[in-house]
GROMACS .gro file of C-alpha atoms in nm:
model
  322
    1MET     CA    1   5.373   1.381  -4.422
    2ILE     CA    2   5.046   1.184  -4.338
    3GLU     CA    3   4.693   1.263  -4.483
    4MET     CA    4   4.426   1.317  -4.272
    5ASP     CA    5   4.088   1.440  -4.310
    6ASN     CA    6   3.964   1.750  -4.120
    7VAL     CA    7   4.318   1.830  -4.013
    8PHE     CA    8   4.503   2.116  -4.127
    9VAL     CA    9   4.891   2.091  -4.184
   10HIS     CA   10   5.097   2.352  -4.339
   11GLU     CA   11   5.304   2.288  -4.643
   12LYS     CA   12   5.613   2.391  -4.451
   13ALA     CA   13   5.504   2.160  -4.152
   14LEU     CA   14   5.616   1.791  -4.088
   15CYS     CA   15   5.349   1.584  -3.928
   16GLU     CA   16   5.448   1.225  -3.864
   17SER     CA   17   5.176   1.110  -3.643
   18ALA     CA   18   4.834   0.990  -3.742
   19ALA     CA   19   4.679   1.048  -3.400
   20ILE     CA   20   4.570   1.405  -3.470
   21GLY     CA   21   4.223   1.498  -3.379
   22ASN     CA   22   3.947   1.654  -3.624
   23GLY     CA   23   3.977   2.010  -3.643
   24THR     CA   24   4.355   2.065  -3.529
   25ARG     CA   25   4.580   2.294  -3.711
   26ILE     CA   26   4.940   2.256  -3.759
   27TRP     CA   27   5.158   2.553  -3.859
   28ALA     CA   28   5.478   2.617  -4.080
   29PHE     CA   29   5.789   2.466  -3.952
   30ALA     CA   30   5.622   2.254  -3.680
   31HIS     CA   31   5.760   1.881  -3.647
   32ILE     CA   32   5.543   1.630  -3.476
   33LEU     CA   33   5.725   1.298  -3.440
   34PRO     CA   34   5.534   0.953  -3.500
   35GLY     CA   35   5.429   0.860  -3.133
   36ALA     CA   36   5.255   1.178  -3.056
   37LYS     CA   37   4.896   1.228  -2.972
   38ILE     CA   38   4.719   1.519  -3.048
   39GLY     CA   39   4.324   1.585  -2.968
   40GLU     CA   40   4.077   1.770  -3.175
   41GLY     CA   41   4.048   2.161  -3.220
   42CYS     CA   42   4.396   2.241  -3.135
   43ASN     CA   43   4.634   2.528  -3.280
   44ILE     CA   44   5.029   2.405  -3.281
   45CYS     CA   45   5.168   2.719  -3.423
   46ASP     CA   46   5.498   2.783  -3.620
   47GLY     CA   47   5.820   2.625  -3.501
   48VAL     CA   48   5.684   2.379  -3.252
   49PHE     CA   49   5.855   2.066  -3.189
   50VAL     CA   50   5.657   1.754  -3.038
   51GLU     CA   51   5.833   1.442  -2.918
   52ASN     CA   52   5.666   1.093  -2.926
   53ASP     CA   53   5.593   1.021  -2.567
   54VAL     CA   54   5.364   1.363  -2.562
   55VAL     CA   55   4.998   1.360  -2.520
   56VAL     CA   56   4.778   1.666  -2.595
   57GLY     CA   57   4.422   1.699  -2.527
   58ASP     CA   58   4.120   1.892  -2.720
   59ASN     CA   59   4.109   2.252  -2.778
   60VAL     CA   60   4.481   2.316  -2.682
   61THR     CA   61   4.684   2.617  -2.807
   62VAL     CA   62   5.062   2.597  -2.831
   63LYS     CA   63   5.218   2.896  -2.945
   64CYS     CA   64   5.544   2.966  -3.149
   65GLY     CA   65   5.869   2.810  -3.022
   66VAL     CA   66   5.765   2.576  -2.787
   67GLN     CA   67   5.899   2.211  -2.777
   68LEU     CA   68   5.724   1.926  -2.599
   69TRP     CA   69   5.951   1.659  -2.476
   70ASP     CA   70   5.880   1.290  -2.409
   71GLY     CA   71   5.677   1.279  -2.085
   72VAL     CA   72   5.488   1.603  -2.134
   73SER     CA   73   5.073   1.588  -2.121
   74LEU     CA   74   4.852   1.870  -2.172
   75GLU     CA   75   4.496   1.825  -2.079
   76ASP     CA   76   4.211   1.985  -2.266
   77ASP     CA   77   4.195   2.379  -2.304
   78VAL     CA   78   4.573   2.446  -2.207
   79PHE     CA   79   4.737   2.748  -2.325
   80VAL     CA   80   5.112   2.748  -2.373
   81GLY     CA   81   5.261   3.076  -2.445
   82PRO     CA   82   5.536   3.152  -2.710
   83ASN     CA   83   5.875   3.007  -2.634
   84ALA     CA   84   5.768   2.827  -2.286
   85THR     CA   85   6.043   2.573  -2.200
   86PHE     CA   86   5.939   2.240  -2.069
   87THR     CA   87   6.224   2.006  -1.942
   88ASN     CA   88   6.213   1.630  -1.877
   89ASP     CA   89   6.550   1.541  -1.731
   90ARG     CA   90   6.683   1.691  -1.411
   91PHE     CA   91   7.049   1.577  -1.441
   92PRO     CA   92   7.070   1.581  -1.831
   93ARG     CA   93   7.426   1.460  -1.977
   94SER     CA   94   7.496   1.428  -2.357
   95LYS     CA   95   7.451   1.097  -2.494
   96VAL     CA   96   7.317   0.971  -2.133
   97TYR     CA   97   6.937   0.881  -2.104
   98PRO     CA   98   6.714   0.768  -1.803
   99GLU     CA   99   6.545   0.481  -1.767
  100ALA     CA  100   6.228   0.677  -1.796
  101PHE     CA  101   6.175   1.060  -1.860
  102HIS     CA  102   6.000   1.259  -1.565
  103ARG     CA  103   5.638   1.323  -1.649
  104THR     CA  104   5.500   1.668  -1.649
  105ILE     CA  105   5.096   1.707  -1.625
  106VAL     CA  106   4.949   2.034  -1.736
  107ARG     CA  107   4.580   2.005  -1.579
  108LYS     CA  108   4.270   2.119  -1.787
  109GLY     CA  109   4.239   2.481  -1.846
  110ALA     CA  110   4.584   2.602  -1.723
  111SER     CA  111   4.774   2.882  -1.886
  112ILE     CA  112   5.135   2.889  -1.917
  113GLY     CA  113   5.290   3.261  -2.005
  114ALA     CA  114   5.550   3.341  -2.254
  115ASN     CA  115   5.921   3.260  -2.198
  116ALA     CA  116   5.816   3.041  -1.858
  117THR     CA  117   6.052   2.752  -1.779
  118ILE     CA  118   5.861   2.420  -1.644
  119LEU     CA  119   6.101   2.182  -1.429
  120PRO     CA  120   6.049   1.798  -1.493
  121GLY     CA  121   5.791   1.600  -1.295
  122ILE     CA  122   5.557   1.848  -1.179
  123GLU     CA  123   5.193   1.907  -1.206
  124ILE     CA  124   5.034   2.238  -1.287
  125GLY     CA  125   4.687   2.209  -1.129
  126PRO     CA  126   4.359   2.284  -1.334
  127GLY     CA  127   4.281   2.646  -1.393
  128ALA     CA  128   4.633   2.769  -1.292
  129MET     CA  129   4.806   3.081  -1.433
  130ILE     CA  130   5.159   3.047  -1.499
  131GLY     CA  131   5.339   3.406  -1.538
  132ALA     CA  132   5.547   3.492  -1.819
  133GLY     CA  133   5.920   3.428  -1.752
  134ALA     CA  134   5.849   3.226  -1.438
  135VAL     CA  135   6.062   2.949  -1.336
  136VAL     CA  136   5.823   2.655  -1.215
  137THR     CA  137   6.020   2.442  -0.966
  138ARG     CA  138   5.739   2.259  -0.782
  139SER     CA  139   5.392   2.150  -0.853
  140VAL     CA  140   5.109   2.425  -0.848
  141PRO     CA  141   4.795   2.421  -0.701
  142PRO     CA  142   4.460   2.439  -0.876
  143ASN     CA  143   4.385   2.786  -0.956
  144ALA     CA  144   4.709   2.924  -0.858
  145ILE     CA  145   4.862   3.243  -1.000
  146VAL     CA  146   5.237   3.217  -0.992
  147ALA     CA  147   5.528   3.428  -1.126
  148GLY     CA  148   5.882   3.501  -1.051
  149ASN     CA  149   6.204   3.287  -0.989
  150PRO     CA  150   6.158   3.053  -0.840
  151ALA     CA  151   5.799   3.096  -0.897
  152ARG     CA  152   5.579   3.177  -0.592
  153ILE     CA  153   5.191   3.202  -0.534
  154LYS     CA  154   5.080   3.559  -0.597
  155GLY     CA  155   4.705   3.483  -0.573
  156TYR     CA  156   4.417   3.272  -0.703
  157VAL     CA  157   4.192   3.290  -1.008
  158GLN     CA  158   3.809   3.351  -0.980
  159ILE     CA  159   3.553   3.106  -1.098
  160GLY     CA  160   3.516   3.176  -1.471
  161GLY     CA  161   3.895   3.249  -1.497
  162ALA     CA  162   3.940   3.645  -1.392
  163GLN     CA  163   4.177   3.710  -1.125
  164MET     CA  164   3.999   3.768  -0.769
  165SER     CA  165   3.983   4.112  -0.615
  166LYS     CA  166   4.234   4.183  -0.350
  167PRO     CA  167   4.166   3.997  -0.041
  168VAL     CA  168   4.024   4.185   0.242
  169LEU     CA  169   4.207   4.242   0.571
  170LEU     CA  170   4.003   4.146   0.822
  171THR     CA  171   4.127   4.342   1.158
  172GLN     CA  172   3.783   4.497   1.157
  173PRO     CA  173   3.517   4.271   1.003
  174GLN     CA  174   3.364   4.432   0.728
  175GLY     CA  175   2.961   4.414   0.645
  176ALA     CA  176   2.901   4.201   0.951
  177VAL     CA  177   2.543   4.140   1.040
  178GLU     CA  178   2.375   4.137   1.355
  179GLY     CA  179   2.524   3.905   1.600
  180GLY     CA  180   2.876   3.921   1.444
  181VAL     CA  181   2.827   3.668   1.141
  182GLN     CA  182   2.881   3.768   0.794
  183ASP     CA  183   2.773   3.529   0.512
  184LEU     CA  184   3.076   3.481   0.308
  185GLY     CA  185   2.875   3.358  -0.011
  186VAL     CA  186   3.078   3.015  -0.044
  187GLY     CA  187   2.911   2.723   0.042
  188GLY     CA  188   2.758   2.807   0.388
  189ALA     CA  189   3.120   2.952   0.512
  190THR     CA  190   3.099   3.243   0.759
  191LEU     CA  191   3.313   3.519   0.922
  192HIS     CA  192   3.274   3.563   1.277
  193ASP     CA  193   3.353   3.868   1.497
  194LEU     CA  194   3.471   3.714   1.848
  195LYS     CA  195   3.474   3.912   2.159
  196VAL     CA  196   3.800   4.098   2.253
  197VAL     CA  197   3.864   4.232   2.578
  198ALA     CA  198   4.176   4.461   2.633
  199ASP     CA  199   4.309   4.668   2.908
  200MET     CA  200   4.622   4.759   3.052
  201ARG     CA  201   4.705   4.417   3.170
  202GLY     CA  202   4.676   4.277   2.824
  203SER     CA  203   4.417   4.155   2.581
  204LEU     CA  204   4.168   3.837   2.581
  205THR     CA  205   3.969   3.696   2.309
  206ALA     CA  206   3.713   3.428   2.385
  207GLY     CA  207   3.426   3.223   2.208
  208GLU     CA  208   3.162   2.989   2.303
  209PHE     CA  209   3.127   2.638   2.148
  210GLU     CA  210   2.774   2.599   1.962
  211ARG     CA  211   2.715   2.987   2.012
  212ASN     CA  212   3.014   3.193   1.847
  213ILE     CA  213   3.170   2.861   1.694
  214PRO     CA  214   2.902   2.651   1.533
  215PHE     CA  215   2.974   2.307   1.661
  216ILE     CA  216   3.135   2.110   1.944
  217PRO     CA  217   3.516   2.019   1.847
  218GLN     CA  218   3.654   1.664   1.863
  219ARG     CA  219   3.999   1.797   1.806
  220TYR     CA  220   4.225   2.093   1.721
  221PHE     CA  221   4.555   2.151   1.558
  222VAL     CA  222   4.788   2.437   1.548
  223VAL     CA  223   4.996   2.520   1.252
  224PHE     CA  224   5.279   2.775   1.312
  225ASP     CA  225   5.653   2.804   1.210
  226VAL     CA  226   5.549   2.777   0.844
  227PRO     CA  227   5.791   2.916   0.583
  228SER     CA  228   5.598   3.270   0.458
  229ARG     CA  229   5.573   3.126   0.115
  230GLU     CA  230   5.451   2.752   0.180
  231VAL     CA  231   5.103   2.640   0.110
  232ARG     CA  232   4.886   2.444   0.321
  233GLY     CA  233   4.563   2.287   0.344
  234GLU     CA  234   4.468   2.221  -0.049
  235HIS     CA  235   4.183   1.984   0.030
  236ALA     CA  236   3.813   1.944   0.135
  237HIS     CA  237   3.623   1.723   0.367
  238LYS     CA  238   3.327   1.514   0.324
  239LYS     CA  239   3.179   1.557   0.667
  240CYS     CA  240   3.423   1.734   0.897
  241LYS     CA  241   3.349   2.132   0.972
  242GLN     CA  242   3.616   2.347   1.064
  243PHE     CA  243   3.696   2.696   1.236
  244LEU     CA  244   4.003   2.885   1.164
  245ILE     CA  245   4.130   3.151   1.401
  246CYS     CA  246   4.460   3.339   1.346
  247LEU     CA  247   4.607   3.380   1.706
  248LYS     CA  248   4.928   3.576   1.581
  249GLY     CA  249   5.066   3.723   1.259
  250SER     CA  250   4.838   3.674   0.927
  251VAL     CA  251   4.762   3.404   0.705
  252GLY     CA  252   4.569   3.404   0.353
  253VAL     CA  253   4.268   3.187   0.327
  254LEU     CA  254   4.090   3.066   0.018
  255LEU     CA  255   3.743   2.920   0.032
  256ASP     CA  256   3.588   2.729  -0.274
  257ASP     CA  257   3.267   2.557  -0.311
  258GLY     CA  258   3.300   2.445  -0.674
  259LYS     CA  259   3.074   2.747  -0.785
  260SER     CA  260   3.232   3.060  -0.596
  261ARG     CA  261   3.548   3.134  -0.446
  262ARG     CA  262   3.671   3.402  -0.193
  263GLU     CA  263   4.005   3.484  -0.050
  264LEU     CA  264   4.040   3.642   0.300
  265VAL     CA  265   4.348   3.747   0.496
  266LEU     CA  266   4.317   3.649   0.890
  267ASP     CA  267   4.516   3.907   1.077
  268SER     CA  268   4.327   3.888   1.433
  269PRO     CA  269   4.264   3.658   1.700
  270GLY     CA  270   3.924   3.849   1.715
  271ILE     CA  271   3.791   3.702   1.398
  272GLY     CA  272   3.736   3.336   1.286
  273VAL     CA  273   3.610   3.182   0.965
  274TYR     CA  274   3.375   2.881   0.978
  275MET     CA  275   3.451   2.629   0.707
  276PRO     CA  276   3.161   2.371   0.652
  277GLU     CA  277   3.213   2.050   0.496
  278MET     CA  278   3.249   2.030   0.104
  279ILE     CA  279   3.470   2.338   0.087
  280TRP     CA  280   3.811   2.331  -0.097
  281GLY     CA  281   4.035   2.509   0.155
  282THR     CA  282   4.377   2.668   0.102
  283GLN     CA  283   4.619   2.867   0.358
  284TYR     CA  284   4.902   3.023   0.219
  285LYS     CA  285   5.087   3.381   0.264
  286TYR     CA  286   5.169   3.308   0.597
  287SER     CA  287   5.360   3.582   0.807
  288LYS     CA  288   5.685   3.459   0.952
  289ASP     CA  289   5.514   3.480   1.308
  290SER     CA  290   5.187   3.354   1.215
  291VAL     CA  291   4.991   3.074   1.443
  292LEU     CA  292   4.689   2.951   1.328
  293LEU     CA  293   4.433   2.755   1.559
  294VAL     CA  294   4.196   2.528   1.387
  295PHE     CA  295   3.892   2.347   1.568
  296ALA     CA  296   3.751   2.042   1.384
  297SER     CA  297   3.426   1.884   1.417
  298ASN     CA  298   3.501   1.527   1.378
  299PHE     CA  299   3.824   1.306   1.474
  300TYR     CA  300   4.090   1.269   1.248
  301ASP     CA  301   3.994   1.022   0.968
  302GLN     CA  302   4.166   1.006   0.636
  303ASN     CA  303   3.869   0.845   0.452
  304ASP     CA  304   3.725   1.196   0.492
  305TYR     CA  305   3.962   1.393   0.288
  306ILE     CA  306   3.917   1.484  -0.083
  307ARG     CA  307   4.283   1.523  -0.187
  308THR     CA  308   4.247   1.629  -0.541
  309TYR     CA  309   4.053   1.926  -0.680
  310ASP     CA  310   3.920   1.701  -0.974
  311GLU     CA  311   3.761   1.451  -0.737
  312PHE     CA  312   3.617   1.779  -0.532
  313GLN     CA  313   3.464   1.923  -0.835
  314LYS     CA  314   3.272   1.578  -0.940
  315LEU     CA  315   3.151   1.532  -0.573
  316SER     CA  316   3.051   1.903  -0.538
  317ALA     CA  317   2.866   1.874  -0.873
  318SER     CA  318   2.709   1.564  -0.774
  319ALA     CA  319   2.593   1.697  -0.447
  320ASN     CA  320   2.440   2.041  -0.615
  321ALA     CA  321   2.286   1.787  -0.861
  322ASP     CA  322   2.096   1.613  -0.593
   0.00000   0.00000   0.00000
């Protein structure tokens, strides 16, 4: 056992690494191999095994019975529940080793429930919540709540960590102010009640640019034939504004400005959502027949996209500071 200042190692634990941060506690029957790196203020509980090529950030809790294999990285403030299982080889064979193990990354503030299984080579986004017993086969978006086998997105976490309230069905807009526009409380995003005319010949909905839709679009795109459990969006724009209308079926829409987050379900062509620039947008829970129309204020420009939630948070915080 290596002696370290300000680190507690239980007398029945084996810690072979010297890269252990101040204030970390390592409890009975835990075994830390020499190459592992563990940050400050961590709690490594009974019976945890940590291999060499493992990086654990600050203030991480790893509960009893967890093994962190080569290639696993846990960022700051991660919680790993009892007997959660990580893997690092998709096709394991006895005495057969890959050239390099798949790297699995659990981003800052994410939580993994008891007995969850995490397949190799995926990323669990910041703030995500993995339900107990879930089998995670694909990367998880930031702040998503997933459960089941295979794990599917069930909802999203509110700013501050609590689960958001049930999303509002928007067939009839609720709380709309005069003029058919409702402030959604997220970065200038608004809900718009569009004109609908129905008679025995059928139904029609219409809107006017710069009146009902707050800009003149330079392009549009239509999303359809999406498997009902797939997630789209998951990005923000630096300058481009968007207006979303679900022409058929229904789709869940998550809006996030870095300070507030709100989820809606678009389920009528008579309702639209205006999403200004610097809003992290996610669409999921598509019905099988859903058709989503999106108007965009700018021509396509890949440099206008913010693809990672970390970058979005940094740019959002910088803009708010200014």
